[in-house]
Amino acid sequence: MSQTIVTSSVIAPDAADSVDSVMEAPATTSSTDLRRVRSNPDYWYPVAWSRELKRGKTIGTRYAGQPIALVRPMDGKVFALEDRCAHRQVPLSLGKVSGEAVQCCYHGWAYGRSGRCIDVPYLGKGKLPNGVRTYPCREQDGLIFIFPGDPAKADSVPFPKLGSVADPAYKTRRFGEKVNCHYSFMHENLMDMNHQFMHSKQMGQMKPRFLGGRDEPLLVEARYSFARTGGKQPWGETFIFGERRDASEKYAHKDVMTIRTEYPYQTLRIATGDEPPVMDLWIVYVPQDADEKTCRVFGLLSIRRPKLRAVLDLAWPFLVAFTERIFREDRDIVELEQAAWQELGGDHNQEVFPVINMLRRLLVRGGIPMDQGKPT
Amino acid sequence: MSQTIVTSSVIAPDAADSVDSVMEAPATTSSTDLRRVRSNPDYWYPVAWSRELKRGKTIGTRYAGQPIALVRPMDGKVFALEDRCAHRQVPLSLGKVSGEAVQCCYHGWAYGRSGRCIDVPYLGKGKLPNGVRTYPCREQDGLIFIFPGDPAKADSVPFPKLGSVADPAYKTRRFGEKVNCHYSFMHENLMDMNHQFMHSKQMGQMKPRFLGGRDEPLLVEARYSFARTGGKQPWGETFIFGERRDASEKYAHKDVMTIRTEYPYQTLRIATGDEPPVMDLWIVYVPQDADEKTCRVFGLLSIRRPKLRAVLDLAWPFLVAFTERIFREDRDIVELEQAAWQELGGDHNQEVFPVINMLRRLLVRGGIPMDQGKPT
Amino acid sequence: MSQTIVTSSVIAPDAADSVDSVMEAPATTSSTDLRRVRSNPDYWYPVAWSRELKRGKTIGTRYAGQPIALVRPMDGKVFALEDRCAHRQVPLSLGKVSGEAVQCCYHGWAYGRSGRCIDVPYLGKGKLPNGVRTYPCREQDGLIFIFPGDPAKADSVPFPKLGSVADPAYKTRRFGEKVNCHYSFMHENLMDMNHQFMHSKQMGQMKPRFLGGRDEPLLVEARYSFARTGGKQPWGETFIFGERRDASEKYAHKDVMTIRTEYPYQTLRIATGDEPPVMDLWIVYVPQDADEKTCRVFGLLSIRRPKLRAVLDLAWPFLVAFTERIFREDRDIVELEQAAWQELGGDHNQEVFPVINMLRRLLVRGGIPMDQGKPT
């Protein structure tokens, strides 16, 4: 099933209510458990924030169990090496950056940008040992990306557009942390806005209405509007959209939330009519361990600046706290999903929302079955 | 061997001293390791104290790896569901109780007392997904019980008599906590009063004397008397029995301690002659994880009130502290037994006390071999 | 390969610089992973410091997963028993020493120096259960040793000479703690003085020069001199050697550091010319768990007293702090080596220094392959 090519299609808004949706076969069959699908390494993945890596320093990071040393020489671009000295496999990221090279902290073996070992202090220069693996590396808008897959593909695979982070009309919050779950739980969490129910303490009661979506080979999209059915409009929301004088459905439906997984990234935009989005989120979930049961979130949450620009800066700390609370609820629930998966030894989801089943199939299509040889 | 039906027999008091006892074959043969015997689910097991579950709330608990949501509606009796939403397997016990139903915290799926899914907020009512498993549930004397086995048997399996908890002539301490060991270690610990040796700091030196017992298919009993051989009578004991003017064996033997495992429960009673017991303990060890290497203790320790009833209330905090110290020593030692079992990869006990070997055979007979399919 | 007998040979000082050294086959082949080689139990290993075990007490310790109870009666020598009661396998080291016996804390079973069970308080004396294993045990210079292998060999296997600990011309620091790595990493760490690079913050920049060594069936030795190439001479070093007026190579080379692994022990001596060593270290790494992925260090660091003997006592706390910092750096790096080994599922070392490859072969020859039956 994971091999079926789904042609581009528009999903009718009433799909969620149809009886058929309940009857639908689950996205993961006995032969493919979505939580065992590895992320596809042939994409650009962020592995660190630029601010984490000072000039003349090196830090260690991870992609799906592969340790990666990021090195920022005093001059020149960041580069990425396998974070294990060829000698005794201790982390190069504990080493010392000198010039364009990093020197292992233990016996001083030195490696250049190419990964070649260029010096062993106690050996003649004639014959040096093998070096370490390198990763194509790019820095963009405060994020350091690597290409963990086949390096030959790095140039041809499109670099992602990072939402509105580069647009001066927006102010961007960079956020993220480690979450103990398979990345697929994160995609599903965000795409299924019926989970708004969980945030009702933070957001008041909002009834999501599915407006339709798209289902393409490597893209699934869902559009929603929201009607407030109870509770006070929270301050954060008031700030972004302005105050709603009435909570009539008609009014509410003018704001449309569009969530899209375009493998392996995800975006969420809120816009009124054809205006530019008031909120533009770009987010990705980067597997950390080899079994991909943990991921690190890198999110860029861009809020369109109001006319009086300073107002947004003043409000920022409150917006940060508001989004933190939301994120904490999401993190807790996906970690519980992962724990249930672990305990049951497999996926027992009974998904009834067609968009989520489309998303699940997309994540299976886009990823790599867990039993295929790991590139470690 | 576990299939042998042992007919009711009275054990002679000198059995413990006989040479034969040492020669006896161990209770667990190579084919049955007592620590791998699962508890039999076709009994009523307590899974929570009543006071833990407020009206209009739900809490999560466990039996042998099965997560259980207990729900107490604002009106009506407690009920018990599998603690995993049918949708995405997150705990229902994190949900919201409304009316006679509990609503999952994530996407709001609702389940009634029958376990049926009665609402998915974003689906038409025509066709609802499958629900979750339920457990027969009863509340008695401050304990909430479930019947984790075959529900068809729940009505015919006798509900246990909970010691003297309901008798106003007694004051009862409810106690218990998680212990990291197989429940069988707890049964053996209590039944073998020769472990009094371990409590000599708390209790002074007491020589237990085995008076005899009973060995029936699902019941083993041991009776002891105690002679104080050194140390001061502890305050707690003085309180319960009155002061002993002399420590002569003759006097001491008038108090008889009777310990009984009547599968799967255990009781310990201390009585003088034909008088009602001065102490009456009812206790059970409920497996927590699927491998049953941890259990939660639920104990009801009833002390007969003296004529001047208030005296017992005044003394209560001291009695609580005294029993806590005893229990801590017991918990530490059974956890060390479990750790040794783990390290050795199996049971290496060399048991010489016939009553304990009878108890071991009873626990094998009463339980379920670990390799039989788990009902999770 | 582990069976090859290497005849005694002197290693030329220029071996480390030769091109051949890089070409050399790794010491561990696919059939022998050095980190899976068990330590050979047919040697005397320290398992505790004398000061840890008071008269009339017992303590628990370990050798390669075997729990050992050390017992020091009020009178007489220390003895060593398997630290599991024959009855229910709980630690005898939690028991009570009375006379020449130790009594299990649980039901009071008593064991003598021979390991035989000499009393079960509630059994007739006629027939007693089997006892527990014993270990040959010796106490020397503040260390308690056992012989964990074949007891018949204990008398014929030479007891190690413990450096200069017994020489009144030296003051000795006893140090050590648990390190989470296979003992082989510790041997390699100390033997390869090129890791001086790692301690440059503590010691200043020192260039080690390999002067030659020895390679015998159960002995590998390396000799070094050091030239200070930068940084200030640290206070600790000044104290031991006196102040160096110039940092010329010529001067420096007069001090020679000799590191030797004489299976399973290791020594490090620093001496000038033919004078007695100014520093004499004896050290051993005793495996703790059954997989030997952790070890406990027992080190005796002896410093030759200067003429004004009190000066060394005054300086002692500073020397202790200095060596602690060095040891902490070493411990951190070997634990990272172990972690990398674990993650890679095997040894990927690319060793280029001939002495270390000799040492690796020695440790394979001296030890026991992991798949040979464990004596637990």
Tab-separated table of C-alpha atoms in Angstrom, chain B residues 228-356:
chain	number	residue	atom	x	y	z
B	228	ARG	CA	10.724	-13.510	74.157
B	229	THR	CA	14.366	-14.501	74.490
B	230	GLY	CA	15.896	-11.079	74.858
B	231	GLY	CA	15.354	-7.378	74.421
B	232	LYS	CA	12.627	-5.209	75.880
B	233	GLN	CA	9.043	-5.710	74.879
B	234	PRO	CA	8.418	-2.929	72.408
B	235	TRP	CA	5.891	-0.312	73.231
B	236	GLY	CA	3.612	-1.185	70.314
B	237	GLU	CA	3.366	-4.770	71.440
B	238	THR	CA	2.779	-3.824	75.059
B	239	PHE	CA	-0.068	-1.698	73.924
B	240	ILE	CA	-1.789	-4.428	71.946
B	241	PHE	CA	-1.290	-7.328	74.366
B	242	GLY	CA	-0.736	-5.637	77.695
B	243	GLU	CA	2.509	-5.898	79.634
B	244	ARG	CA	4.088	-9.310	80.132
B	245	ARG	CA	5.327	-9.648	83.671
B	246	ASP	CA	7.487	-12.613	82.823
B	247	ALA	CA	8.861	-13.908	79.567
B	248	SER	CA	8.272	-17.561	80.372
B	249	GLU	CA	7.473	-19.754	77.399
B	250	LYS	CA	4.322	-20.941	79.085
B	251	TYR	CA	2.819	-17.490	79.192
B	252	ALA	CA	3.894	-16.508	75.743
B	253	HIS	CA	2.374	-19.553	74.141
B	254	LYS	CA	-1.103	-18.443	75.009
B	255	ASP	CA	-0.930	-15.890	72.143
B	256	VAL	CA	-1.215	-17.628	68.823
B	257	MET	CA	-0.414	-16.046	65.495
B	258	THR	CA	-2.222	-17.612	62.550
B	259	ILE	CA	-1.049	-16.766	59.044
B	260	ARG	CA	-3.046	-17.957	56.096
B	261	THR	CA	-2.751	-17.653	52.364
B	262	GLU	CA	-6.141	-18.281	50.875
B	263	TYR	CA	-5.380	-17.656	47.256
B	264	PRO	CA	-4.746	-14.873	46.345
B	265	TYR	CA	-5.237	-13.127	49.685
B	266	GLN	CA	-3.327	-13.399	52.923
B	267	THR	CA	-4.351	-12.897	56.528
B	268	LEU	CA	-2.541	-12.754	59.861
B	269	ARG	CA	-4.424	-12.964	63.135
B	270	ILE	CA	-3.177	-12.835	66.715
B	271	ALA	CA	-5.480	-14.195	69.349
B	272	THR	CA	-5.295	-15.432	72.929
B	273	GLY	CA	-7.222	-18.627	73.480
B	274	ASP	CA	-10.711	-18.415	72.050
B	275	GLU	CA	-11.022	-14.656	72.383
B	276	PRO	CA	-11.547	-12.560	69.253
B	277	PRO	CA	-8.239	-11.585	67.647
B	278	VAL	CA	-6.409	-8.594	69.081
B	279	MET	CA	-4.944	-8.027	65.641
B	280	ASP	CA	-6.472	-8.968	62.307
B	281	LEU	CA	-4.601	-8.226	59.089
B	282	TRP	CA	-6.014	-8.692	55.588
B	283	ILE	CA	-3.506	-8.111	52.810
B	284	VAL	CA	-3.103	-8.670	49.094
B	285	TYR	CA	-0.249	-8.029	46.641
B	286	VAL	CA	-1.488	-6.821	43.263
B	287	PRO	CA	0.936	-7.226	40.336
B	288	GLN	CA	1.637	-3.956	38.552
B	289	ASP	CA	3.723	-4.638	35.442
B	290	ALA	CA	3.112	-7.287	32.801
B	291	ASP	CA	6.029	-9.402	34.059
B	292	GLU	CA	4.668	-9.127	37.604
B	293	LYS	CA	8.037	-8.087	39.005
B	294	THR	CA	6.399	-5.311	40.989
B	295	CYS	CA	3.296	-5.332	43.124
B	296	ARG	CA	1.192	-2.883	45.008
B	297	VAL	CA	0.251	-3.791	48.542
B	298	PHE	CA	-3.229	-3.203	49.895
B	299	GLY	CA	-3.332	-3.946	53.590
B	300	LEU	CA	-6.053	-3.574	56.214
B	301	LEU	CA	-4.569	-3.827	59.705
B	302	SER	CA	-7.327	-3.962	62.296
B	303	ILE	CA	-6.569	-3.594	65.997
B	304	ARG	CA	-9.219	-4.469	68.564
B	305	ARG	CA	-10.213	-1.424	70.551
B	306	PRO	CA	-9.532	-1.550	74.297
B	307	LYS	CA	-12.301	-0.715	76.738
B	308	LEU	CA	-11.145	2.875	76.954
B	309	ARG	CA	-11.564	3.437	73.249
B	310	ALA	CA	-9.817	6.807	73.014
B	311	VAL	CA	-6.569	5.252	74.168
B	312	LEU	CA	-6.202	3.509	70.818
B	313	ASP	CA	-6.743	6.769	68.943
B	314	LEU	CA	-4.079	8.478	71.009
B	315	ALA	CA	-1.647	5.651	70.486
B	316	TRP	CA	-2.375	5.438	66.759
B	317	PRO	CA	0.459	7.608	65.425
B	318	PHE	CA	2.981	5.500	67.325
B	319	LEU	CA	1.475	2.262	66.069
B	320	VAL	CA	1.596	3.635	62.530
B	321	ALA	CA	5.262	4.545	62.875
B	322	PHE	CA	6.048	1.132	64.397
B	323	THR	CA	4.349	-0.813	61.598
B	324	GLU	CA	5.944	1.442	58.992
B	325	ARG	CA	9.413	0.535	60.239
B	326	ILE	CA	8.582	-3.166	60.159
B	327	PHE	CA	7.129	-2.885	56.691
B	328	ARG	CA	10.178	-1.005	55.394
B	329	GLU	CA	12.463	-3.824	56.532
B	330	ASP	CA	10.239	-6.367	54.815
B	331	ARG	CA	10.097	-4.339	51.620
B	332	ASP	CA	13.871	-3.941	51.491
B	333	ILE	CA	14.507	-7.662	51.882
B	334	VAL	CA	11.959	-8.878	49.325
B	335	GLU	CA	13.319	-6.364	46.825
B	336	LEU	CA	16.772	-7.832	47.422
B	337	GLU	CA	15.331	-11.293	46.814
B	338	GLN	CA	13.852	-10.101	43.531
B	339	ALA	CA	17.187	-8.494	42.559
B	340	ALA	CA	19.034	-11.760	43.284
B	341	TRP	CA	16.498	-13.702	41.216
B	342	GLN	CA	17.024	-11.268	38.355
B	343	GLU	CA	20.775	-11.503	38.567
B	344	LEU	CA	20.792	-15.291	38.757
B	345	GLY	CA	18.195	-15.522	36.003
B	346	GLY	CA	15.965	-17.803	38.045
B	347	ASP	CA	15.006	-19.175	41.412
B	348	HIS	CA	17.840	-20.683	43.473
B	349	ASN	CA	15.973	-20.857	46.751
B	350	GLN	CA	16.889	-23.723	49.022
B	351	GLU	CA	13.798	-23.858	51.187
B	352	VAL	CA	13.853	-26.099	54.243
B	353	PHE	CA	10.693	-25.065	56.045
B	354	PRO	CA	7.861	-27.391	54.982
B	355	VAL	CA	5.113	-24.799	55.353
B	356	ILE	CA	6.879	-22.508	52.927
